[in-house]
Amino acid sequence: MTTKAERTSAYIIEKVAPIFNKQGYIGTSMSDLTEATGLTKGALYGNFENKESLALEAFEYQSKILMAAIDKCLSGSGNALEAIFRLTDFYRHYDEFTAPMGGCPILNVGVDAKYNNKPLEGAAREVLRTIEGKIALVLENGVNKGELRLPVPPLQFAKQLFTMIQGAIAMASISGDRKYLINTIAYLDVLVNKEIKK
């Protein structure tokens, strides 16, 4: 059973995570956080050491939501190719998935924190590497089971695949045109069928 303090902390994180994600660490003021939560500055600092620790926990909260969705894609029934297509289908609708979060947490936090918050930058980099590793594992298992053929090592292919996905997310976000995402995912599906399907 959770304590009142734990429930309060969870409530704060849930409310402030989209704000940090949209406005960035520097761009988010304490007044933004108190307004979103309906709590005083003292109440916020009673639950978190400082703004940096709150921002980090907010990112970790959103990362767990994202990782759970990716794990569901990659660990479902079927073979490795089906898992990759579940992943690309997830990213086809990624802008809808991340809208309540304030956008893609990896992209937003990773870029925002690059020059002003090393712990947040490191956390975003770790999530990115974890996702690439999960994709690579699916690919490696697919090759080992004779389901796929890869022109390059699994991790290299996973990195290239994820780079294209993240690039499409960035272009769709910057331009406000989701066709960048839709068209890139459609191309990736063709590429996967052509390059790695046995």
JSON list of C-alpha atoms in Angstrom, two decimals:
[
{"chain": "A", "resi": 1, "resn": "MET", "atom": "CA", "xyz": [0.00, 0.00, 0.00]},
{"chain": "A", "resi": 2, "resn": "THR", "atom": "CA", "xyz": [1.35, 3.41, -0.96]},
{"chain": "A", "resi": 3, "resn": "THR", "atom": "CA", "xyz": [1.81, 6.19, 1.54]},
{"chain": "A", "resi": 4, "resn": "LYS", "atom": "CA", "xyz": [0.32, 9.66, 1.20]},
{"chain": "A", "resi": 5, "resn": "ALA", "atom": "CA", "xyz": [3.78, 11.03, 0.39]},
{"chain": "A", "resi": 6, "resn": "GLU", "atom": "CA", "xyz": [4.24, 8.45, -2.38]},
{"chain": "A", "resi": 7, "resn": "ARG", "atom": "CA", "xyz": [0.81, 9.26, -3.83]},
{"chain": "A", "resi": 8, "resn": "THR", "atom": "CA", "xyz": [1.61, 12.98, -3.73]},
{"chain": "A", "resi": 9, "resn": "SER", "atom": "CA", "xyz": [4.95, 12.43, -5.47]},
{"chain": "A", "resi": 10, "resn": "ALA", "atom": "CA", "xyz": [3.28, 10.30, -8.16]},
{"chain": "A", "resi": 11, "resn": "TYR", "atom": "CA", "xyz": [0.60, 12.97, -8.66]},
{"chain": "A", "resi": 12, "resn": "ILE", "atom": "CA", "xyz": [3.23, 15.69, -9.02]},
{"chain": "A", "resi": 13, "resn": "ILE", "atom": "CA", "xyz": [5.26, 13.70, -11.55]},
{"chain": "A", "resi": 14, "resn": "GLU", "atom": "CA", "xyz": [2.20, 12.87, -13.63]},
{"chain": "A", "resi": 15, "resn": "LYS", "atom": "CA", "xyz": [1.15, 16.52, -13.76]},
{"chain": "A", "resi": 16, "resn": "VAL", "atom": "CA", "xyz": [4.54, 18.09, -14.45]},
{"chain": "A", "resi": 17, "resn": "ALA", "atom": "CA", "xyz": [6.00, 15.53, -16.89]},
{"chain": "A", "resi": 18, "resn": "PRO", "atom": "CA", "xyz": [4.22, 16.93, -19.98]},
{"chain": "A", "resi": 19, "resn": "ILE", "atom": "CA", "xyz": [5.22, 20.47, -19.00]},
{"chain": "A", "resi": 20, "resn": "PHE", "atom": "CA", "xyz": [8.93, 19.63, -18.72]},
{"chain": "A", "resi": 21, "resn": "ASN", "atom": "CA", "xyz": [8.66, 17.69, -21.98]},
{"chain": "A", "resi": 22, "resn": "LYS", "atom": "CA", "xyz": [7.03, 20.57, -23.88]},
{"chain": "A", "resi": 23, "resn": "GLN", "atom": "CA", "xyz": [8.87, 23.54, -22.37]},
{"chain": "A", "resi": 24, "resn": "GLY", "atom": "CA", "xyz": [12.21, 22.01, -21.49]},
{"chain": "A", "resi": 25, "resn": "TYR", "atom": "CA", "xyz": [14.11, 22.10, -18.22]},
{"chain": "A", "resi": 26, "resn": "ILE", "atom": "CA", "xyz": [15.20, 25.74, -18.46]},
{"chain": "A", "resi": 27, "resn": "GLY", "atom": "CA", "xyz": [11.89, 26.90, -19.95]},
{"chain": "A", "resi": 28, "resn": "THR", "atom": "CA", "xyz": [9.82, 25.41, -17.13]},
{"chain": "A", "resi": 29, "resn": "SER", "atom": "CA", "xyz": [9.41, 27.74, -14.15]},
{"chain": "A", "resi": 30, "resn": "MET", "atom": "CA", "xyz": [8.38, 26.89, -10.62]},
{"chain": "A", "resi": 31, "resn": "SER", "atom": "CA", "xyz": [5.18, 28.85, -11.22]},
{"chain": "A", "resi": 32, "resn": "ASP", "atom": "CA", "xyz": [4.41, 26.52, -14.17]},
{"chain": "A", "resi": 33, "resn": "LEU", "atom": "CA", "xyz": [4.82, 23.57, -11.82]},
{"chain": "A", "resi": 34, "resn": "THR", "atom": "CA", "xyz": [2.77, 25.02, -8.97]},
{"chain": "A", "resi": 35, "resn": "GLU", "atom": "CA", "xyz": [0.00, 25.99, -11.38]},
{"chain": "A", "resi": 36, "resn": "ALA", "atom": "CA", "xyz": [-0.11, 22.49, -12.92]},
{"chain": "A", "resi": 37, "resn": "THR", "atom": "CA", "xyz": [-0.20, 20.70, -9.58]},
{"chain": "A", "resi": 38, "resn": "GLY", "atom": "CA", "xyz": [-2.17, 23.19, -7.50]},
{"chain": "A", "resi": 39, "resn": "LEU", "atom": "CA", "xyz": [0.55, 22.84, -4.86]},
{"chain": "A", "resi": 40, "resn": "THR", "atom": "CA", "xyz": [2.88, 25.39, -3.34]},
{"chain": "A", "resi": 41, "resn": "LYS", "atom": "CA", "xyz": [6.58, 25.62, -4.08]},
{"chain": "A", "resi": 42, "resn": "GLY", "atom": "CA", "xyz": [7.21, 24.37, -0.56]},
{"chain": "A", "resi": 43, "resn": "ALA", "atom": "CA", "xyz": [5.00, 21.33, -1.15]},
{"chain": "A", "resi": 44, "resn": "LEU", "atom": "CA", "xyz": [6.90, 20.51, -4.34]},
{"chain": "A", "resi": 45, "resn": "TYR", "atom": "CA", "xyz": [10.26, 20.80, -2.61]},
{"chain": "A", "resi": 46, "resn": "GLY", "atom": "CA", "xyz": [8.89, 18.77, 0.28]},
{"chain": "A", "resi": 47, "resn": "ASN", "atom": "CA", "xyz": [8.60, 15.84, -2.13]},
{"chain": "A", "resi": 48, "resn": "PHE", "atom": "CA", "xyz": [11.60, 16.48, -4.39]},
{"chain": "A", "resi": 49, "resn": "GLU", "atom": "CA", "xyz": [15.08, 17.74, -3.57]},
{"chain": "A", "resi": 50, "resn": "ASN", "atom": "CA", "xyz": [15.09, 20.33, -6.35]},
{"chain": "A", "resi": 51, "resn": "LYS", "atom": "CA", "xyz": [13.82, 21.13, -9.83]},
{"chain": "A", "resi": 52, "resn": "GLU", "atom": "CA", "xyz": [16.50, 18.95, -11.43]},
{"chain": "A", "resi": 53, "resn": "SER", "atom": "CA", "xyz": [15.47, 15.84, -9.50]},
{"chain": "A", "resi": 54, "resn": "LEU", "atom": "CA", "xyz": [11.82, 16.48, -10.35]},
{"chain": "A", "resi": 55, "resn": "ALA", "atom": "CA", "xyz": [12.64, 16.89, -14.05]},
{"chain": "A", "resi": 56, "resn": "LEU", "atom": "CA", "xyz": [14.65, 13.66, -14.02]},
{"chain": "A", "resi": 57, "resn": "GLU", "atom": "CA", "xyz": [11.85, 11.70, -12.34]},
{"chain": "A", "resi": 58, "resn": "ALA", "atom": "CA", "xyz": [9.34, 13.20, -14.77]},
{"chain": "A", "resi": 59, "resn": "PHE", "atom": "CA", "xyz": [11.46, 12.00, -17.70]},
{"chain": "A", "resi": 60, "resn": "GLU", "atom": "CA", "xyz": [11.85, 8.55, -16.14]},
{"chain": "A", "resi": 61, "resn": "TYR", "atom": "CA", "xyz": [8.07, 8.37, -15.67]},
{"chain": "A", "resi": 62, "resn": "GLN", "atom": "CA", "xyz": [7.44, 9.11, -19.35]},
{"chain": "A", "resi": 63, "resn": "SER", "atom": "CA", "xyz": [10.25, 6.75, -20.39]},
{"chain": "A", "resi": 64, "resn": "LYS", "atom": "CA", "xyz": [8.59, 3.88, -18.53]},
{"chain": "A", "resi": 65, "resn": "ILE", "atom": "CA", "xyz": [5.34, 4.51, -20.41]},
{"chain": "A", "resi": 66, "resn": "LEU", "atom": "CA", "xyz": [7.23, 4.54, -23.72]},
{"chain": "A", "resi": 67, "resn": "MET", "atom": "CA", "xyz": [9.31, 1.45, -22.87]},
{"chain": "A", "resi": 68, "resn": "ALA", "atom": "CA", "xyz": [6.20, -0.52, -21.85]},
{"chain": "A", "resi": 69, "resn": "ALA", "atom": "CA", "xyz": [4.63, 0.23, -25.25]},
{"chain": "A", "resi": 70, "resn": "ILE", "atom": "CA", "xyz": [7.81, -0.76, -27.11]},
{"chain": "A", "resi": 71, "resn": "ASP", "atom": "CA", "xyz": [8.18, -3.94, -25.05]},
{"chain": "A", "resi": 72, "resn": "LYS", "atom": "CA", "xyz": [4.60, -4.86, -25.93]},
{"chain": "A", "resi": 73, "resn": "CYS", "atom": "CA", "xyz": [5.43, -4.51, -29.64]},
{"chain": "A", "resi": 74, "resn": "LEU", "atom": "CA", "xyz": [8.66, -6.47, -29.48]},
{"chain": "A", "resi": 75, "resn": "SER", "atom": "CA", "xyz": [7.60, -9.26, -27.13]},
{"chain": "A", "resi": 76, "resn": "GLY", "atom": "CA", "xyz": [4.21, -10.17, -28.61]},
{"chain": "A", "resi": 77, "resn": "SER", "atom": "CA", "xyz": [3.44, -13.47, -30.28]},
{"chain": "A", "resi": 78, "resn": "GLY", "atom": "CA", "xyz": [4.79, -14.36, -33.70]},
{"chain": "A", "resi": 79, "resn": "ASN", "atom": "CA", "xyz": [8.19, -14.22, -35.30]},
{"chain": "A", "resi": 80, "resn": "ALA", "atom": "CA", "xyz": [10.84, -11.49, -35.37]},
{"chain": "A", "resi": 81, "resn": "LEU", "atom": "CA", "xyz": [9.53, -9.93, -38.58]},
{"chain": "A", "resi": 82, "resn": "GLU", "atom": "CA", "xyz": [6.06, -9.59, -37.05]},
{"chain": "A", "resi": 83, "resn": "ALA", "atom": "CA", "xyz": [7.63, -7.93, -33.99]},
{"chain": "A", "resi": 84, "resn": "ILE", "atom": "CA", "xyz": [9.44, -5.39, -36.19]},
{"chain": "A", "resi": 85, "resn": "PHE", "atom": "CA", "xyz": [6.21, -4.63, -38.05]},
{"chain": "A", "resi": 86, "resn": "ARG", "atom": "CA", "xyz": [4.37, -4.15, -34.74]},
{"chain": "A", "resi": 87, "resn": "LEU", "atom": "CA", "xyz": [7.09, -1.67, -33.82]},
{"chain": "A", "resi": 88, "resn": "THR", "atom": "CA", "xyz": [6.82, 0.26, -37.10]},
{"chain": "A", "resi": 89, "resn": "ASP", "atom": "CA", "xyz": [3.03, 0.29, -36.75]},
{"chain": "A", "resi": 90, "resn": "PHE", "atom": "CA", "xyz": [3.42, 1.73, -33.24]},
{"chain": "A", "resi": 91, "resn": "TYR", "atom": "CA", "xyz": [5.63, 4.50, -34.62]},
{"chain": "A", "resi": 92, "resn": "ARG", "atom": "CA", "xyz": [3.17, 5.15, -37.46]},
{"chain": "A", "resi": 93, "resn": "HIS", "atom": "CA", "xyz": [0.84, 6.47, -34.72]},
{"chain": "A", "resi": 94, "resn": "TYR", "atom": "CA", "xyz": [3.59, 7.73, -32.41]},
{"chain": "A", "resi": 95, "resn": "ASP", "atom": "CA", "xyz": [2.52, 11.38, -32.54]},
{"chain": "A", "resi": 96, "resn": "GLU", "atom": "CA", "xyz": [-0.91, 10.36, -31.23]},
{"chain": "A", "resi": 97, "resn": "PHE", "atom": "CA", "xyz": [0.67, 8.20, -28.52]},
{"chain": "A", "resi": 98, "resn": "THR", "atom": "CA", "xyz": [2.96, 10.99, -27.31]},
{"chain": "A", "resi": 99, "resn": "ALA", "atom": "CA", "xyz": [0.48, 13.89, -27.60]},
{"chain": "A", "resi": 100, "resn": "PRO", "atom": "CA", "xyz": [-0.62, 13.59, -23.93]},
{"chain": "A", "resi": 101, "resn": "MET", "atom": "CA", "xyz": [3.07, 13.42, -22.96]},
{"chain": "A", "resi": 102, "resn": "GLY", "atom": "CA", "xyz": [3.89, 16.71, -24.68]},
{"chain": "A", "resi": 103, "resn": "GLY", "atom": "CA", "xyz": [5.67, 15.03, -27.59]},
{"chain": "A", "resi": 104, "resn": "CYS", "atom": "CA", "xyz": [8.49, 12.53, -27.87]},
{"chain": "A", "resi": 105, "resn": "PRO", "atom": "CA", "xyz": [10.36, 12.48, -24.55]},
{"chain": "A", "resi": 106, "resn": "ILE", "atom": "CA", "xyz": [13.58, 11.16, -26.11]},
{"chain": "A", "resi": 107, "resn": "LEU", "atom": "CA", "xyz": [13.68, 13.87, -28.77]},
{"chain": "A", "resi": 108, "resn": "ASN", "atom": "CA", "xyz": [12.46, 16.74, -26.62]},
{"chain": "A", "resi": 109, "resn": "VAL", "atom": "CA", "xyz": [14.46, 16.02, -23.49]},
{"chain": "A", "resi": 110, "resn": "GLY", "atom": "CA", "xyz": [17.53, 14.75, -25.33]},
{"chain": "A", "resi": 111, "resn": "VAL", "atom": "CA", "xyz": [17.86, 17.91, -27.43]},
{"chain": "A", "resi": 112, "resn": "ASP", "atom": "CA", "xyz": [16.81, 20.32, -24.68]},
{"chain": "A", "resi": 113, "resn": "ALA", "atom": "CA", "xyz": [19.17, 18.88, -22.07]},
{"chain": "A", "resi": 114, "resn": "LYS", "atom": "CA", "xyz": [22.20, 18.57, -24.37]},
{"chain": "A", "resi": 115, "resn": "TYR", "atom": "CA", "xyz": [23.88, 21.76, -23.16]},
{"chain": "A", "resi": 116, "resn": "ASN", "atom": "CA", "xyz": [22.17, 22.54, -19.88]},
{"chain": "A", "resi": 117, "resn": "ASN", "atom": "CA", "xyz": [21.45, 19.38, -17.88]},
{"chain": "A", "resi": 118, "resn": "LYS", "atom": "CA", "xyz": [23.91, 16.48, -17.98]},
{"chain": "A", "resi": 119, "resn": "PRO", "atom": "CA", "xyz": [21.82, 14.05, -15.87]},
{"chain": "A", "resi": 120, "resn": "LEU", "atom": "CA", "xyz": [18.78, 14.52, -18.14]},
{"chain": "A", "resi": 121, "resn": "GLU", "atom": "CA", "xyz": [20.93, 14.25, -21.25]},
{"chain": "A", "resi": 122, "resn": "GLY", "atom": "CA", "xyz": [22.43, 11.01, -19.91]},
{"chain": "A", "resi": 123, "resn": "ALA", "atom": "CA", "xyz": [18.99, 9.61, -19.07]},
{"chain": "A", "resi": 124, "resn": "ALA", "atom": "CA", "xyz": [17.71, 10.33, -22.58]},
{"chain": "A", "resi": 125, "resn": "ARG", "atom": "CA", "xyz": [20.81, 8.74, -24.12]},
{"chain": "A", "resi": 126, "resn": "GLU", "atom": "CA", "xyz": [20.34, 5.65, -21.95]},
{"chain": "A", "resi": 127, "resn": "VAL", "atom": "CA", "xyz": [16.71, 5.22, -23.06]},
{"chain": "A", "resi": 128, "resn": "LEU", "atom": "CA", "xyz": [17.75, 5.61, -26.69]},
{"chain": "A", "resi": 129, "resn": "ARG", "atom": "CA", "xyz": [20.44, 2.94, -26.33]},
{"chain": "A", "resi": 130, "resn": "THR", "atom": "CA", "xyz": [18.05, 0.62, -24.49]},
{"chain": "A", "resi": 131, "resn": "ILE", "atom": "CA", "xyz": [15.52, 0.81, -27.31]},
{"chain": "A", "resi": 132, "resn": "GLU", "atom": "CA", "xyz": [18.21, 0.17, -29.92]},
{"chain": "A", "resi": 133, "resn": "GLY", "atom": "CA", "xyz": [19.39, -2.82, -27.89]},
{"chain": "A", "resi": 134, "resn": "LYS", "atom": "CA", "xyz": [15.88, -4.25, -27.66]},
{"chain": "A", "resi": 135, "resn": "ILE", "atom": "CA", "xyz": [15.41, -3.96, -31.42]},
{"chain": "A", "resi": 136, "resn": "ALA", "atom": "CA", "xyz": [18.83, -5.54, -32.01]},
{"chain": "A", "resi": 137, "resn": "LEU", "atom": "CA", "xyz": [17.94, -8.47, -29.76]},
{"chain": "A", "resi": 138, "resn": "VAL", "atom": "CA", "xyz": [14.77, -9.17, -31.75]},
{"chain": "A", "resi": 139, "resn": "LEU", "atom": "CA", "xyz": [16.78, -9.02, -34.97]},
{"chain": "A", "resi": 140, "resn": "GLU", "atom": "CA", "xyz": [19.51, -11.28, -33.60]},
{"chain": "A", "resi": 141, "resn": "ASN", "atom": "CA", "xyz": [16.97, -13.83, -32.41]},
{"chain": "A", "resi": 142, "resn": "GLY", "atom": "CA", "xyz": [15.29, -13.70, -35.80]},
{"chain": "A", "resi": 143, "resn": "VAL", "atom": "CA", "xyz": [18.57, -14.40, -37.57]},
{"chain": "A", "resi": 144, "resn": "ASN", "atom": "CA", "xyz": [19.40, -17.24, -35.17]},
{"chain": "A", "resi": 145, "resn": "LYS", "atom": "CA", "xyz": [16.01, -18.85, -35.79]},
{"chain": "A", "resi": 146, "resn": "GLY", "atom": "CA", "xyz": [16.37, -18.48, -39.55]},
{"chain": "A", "resi": 147, "resn": "GLU", "atom": "CA", "xyz": [13.48, -16.00, -39.78]},
{"chain": "A", "resi": 148, "resn": "LEU", "atom": "CA", "xyz": [15.53, -13.02, -41.00]},
{"chain": "A", "resi": 149, "resn": "ARG", "atom": "CA", "xyz": [18.67, -12.22, -42.93]},
{"chain": "A", "resi": 150, "resn": "LEU", "atom": "CA", "xyz": [20.63, -9.09, -42.12]},
{"chain": "A", "resi": 151, "resn": "PRO", "atom": "CA", "xyz": [23.07, -7.25, -44.41]},
{"chain": "A", "resi": 152, "resn": "VAL", "atom": "CA", "xyz": [24.87, -5.81, -41.34]},
{"chain": "A", "resi": 153, "resn": "PRO", "atom": "CA", "xyz": [25.20, -6.80, -37.64]},
{"chain": "A", "resi": 154, "resn": "PRO", "atom": "CA", "xyz": [21.90, -6.62, -35.68]},
{"chain": "A", "resi": 155, "resn": "LEU", "atom": "CA", "xyz": [22.88, -3.62, -33.56]},
{"chain": "A", "resi": 156, "resn": "GLN", "atom": "CA", "xyz": [23.98, -1.65, -36.62]},
{"chain": "A", "resi": 157, "resn": "PHE", "atom": "CA", "xyz": [20.68, -2.37, -38.39]},
{"chain": "A", "resi": 158, "resn": "ALA", "atom": "CA", "xyz": [18.74, -1.49, -35.21]},
{"chain": "A", "resi": 159, "resn": "LYS", "atom": "CA", "xyz": [20.59, 1.84, -34.94]},
{"chain": "A", "resi": 160, "resn": "GLN", "atom": "CA", "xyz": [19.91, 2.67, -38.59]},
{"chain": "A", "resi": 161, "resn": "LEU", "atom": "CA", "xyz": [16.24, 1.75, -38.23]},
{"chain": "A", "resi": 162, "resn": "PHE", "atom": "CA", "xyz": [15.83, 3.79, -35.07]},
{"chain": "A", "resi": 163, "resn": "THR", "atom": "CA", "xyz": [17.73, 6.74, -36.55]},
{"chain": "A", "resi": 164, "resn": "MET", "atom": "CA", "xyz": [15.26, 6.88, -39.42]},
{"chain": "A", "resi": 165, "resn": "ILE", "atom": "CA", "xyz": [12.33, 6.67, -37.01]},
{"chain": "A", "resi": 166, "resn": "GLN", "atom": "CA", "xyz": [13.67, 9.41, -34.74]},
{"chain": "A", "resi": 167, "resn": "GLY", "atom": "CA", "xyz": [14.51, 11.57, -37.75]},
{"chain": "A", "resi": 168, "resn": "ALA", "atom": "CA", "xyz": [10.94, 11.22, -38.99]},
{"chain": "A", "resi": 169, "resn": "ILE", "atom": "CA", "xyz": [9.63, 12.13, -35.53]},
{"chain": "A", "resi": 170, "resn": "ALA", "atom": "CA", "xyz": [11.85, 15.23, -35.49]},
{"chain": "A", "resi": 171, "resn": "MET", "atom": "CA", "xyz": [10.78, 16.33, -38.98]},
{"chain": "A", "resi": 172, "resn": "ALA", "atom": "CA", "xyz": [7.09, 15.77, -38.22]},
{"chain": "A", "resi": 173, "resn": "SER", "atom": "CA", "xyz": [7.43, 17.70, -34.96]},
{"chain": "A", "resi": 174, "resn": "ILE", "atom": "CA", "xyz": [9.32, 20.63, -36.44]},
{"chain": "A", "resi": 175, "resn": "SER", "atom": "CA", "xyz": [7.18, 20.94, -39.58]},
{"chain": "A", "resi": 176, "resn": "GLY", "atom": "CA", "xyz": [3.84, 20.11, -37.99]},
{"chain": "A", "resi": 177, "resn": "ASP", "atom": "CA", "xyz": [3.31, 17.67, -40.88]},
{"chain": "A", "resi": 178, "resn": "ARG", "atom": "CA", "xyz": [2.75, 14.06, -39.82]},
{"chain": "A", "resi": 179, "resn": "LYS", "atom": "CA", "xyz": [3.37, 12.89, -43.41]},
{"chain": "A", "resi": 180, "resn": "TYR", "atom": "CA", "xyz": [7.08, 12.85, -42.56]},
{"chain": "A", "resi": 181, "resn": "LEU", "atom": "CA", "xyz": [6.30, 10.15, -40.01]},
{"chain": "A", "resi": 182, "resn": "ILE", "atom": "CA", "xyz": [3.74, 8.24, -42.09]},
{"chain": "A", "resi": 183, "resn": "ASN", "atom": "CA", "xyz": [5.87, 8.20, -45.26]},
{"chain": "A", "resi": 184, "resn": "THR", "atom": "CA", "xyz": [9.08, 7.22, -43.46]},
{"chain": "A", "resi": 185, "resn": "ILE", "atom": "CA", "xyz": [7.37, 4.33, -41.67]},
{"chain": "A", "resi": 186, "resn": "ALA", "atom": "CA", "xyz": [5.84, 3.17, -44.98]},
{"chain": "A", "resi": 187, "resn": "TYR", "atom": "CA", "xyz": [9.32, 3.26, -46.51]},
{"chain": "A", "resi": 188, "resn": "LEU", "atom": "CA", "xyz": [10.78, 1.34, -43.56]},
{"chain": "A", "resi": 189, "resn": "ASP", "atom": "CA", "xyz": [8.16, -1.39, -44.01]},
{"chain": "A", "resi": 190, "resn": "VAL", "atom": "CA", "xyz": [9.24, -1.74, -47.66]},
{"chain": "A", "resi": 191, "resn": "LEU", "atom": "CA", "xyz": [12.90, -1.71, -46.64]},
{"chain": "A", "resi": 192, "resn": "VAL", "atom": "CA", "xyz": [12.38, -4.41, -43.99]},
{"chain": "A", "resi": 193, "resn": "ASN", "atom": "CA", "xyz": [10.51, -6.61, -46.49]},
{"chain": "A", "resi": 194, "resn": "LYS", "atom": "CA", "xyz": [13.22, -6.10, -49.11]},
{"chain": "A", "resi": 195, "resn": "GLU", "atom": "CA", "xyz": [16.34, -6.24, -46.93]},
{"chain": "A", "resi": 196, "resn": "ILE", "atom": "CA", "xyz": [15.73, -8.65, -44.08]},
{"chain": "A", "resi": 197, "resn": "LYS", "atom": "CA", "xyz": [12.67, -10.80, -44.84]},
{"chain": "A", "resi": 198, "resn": "LYS", "atom": "CA", "xyz": [13.67, -14.34, -45.79]}
]
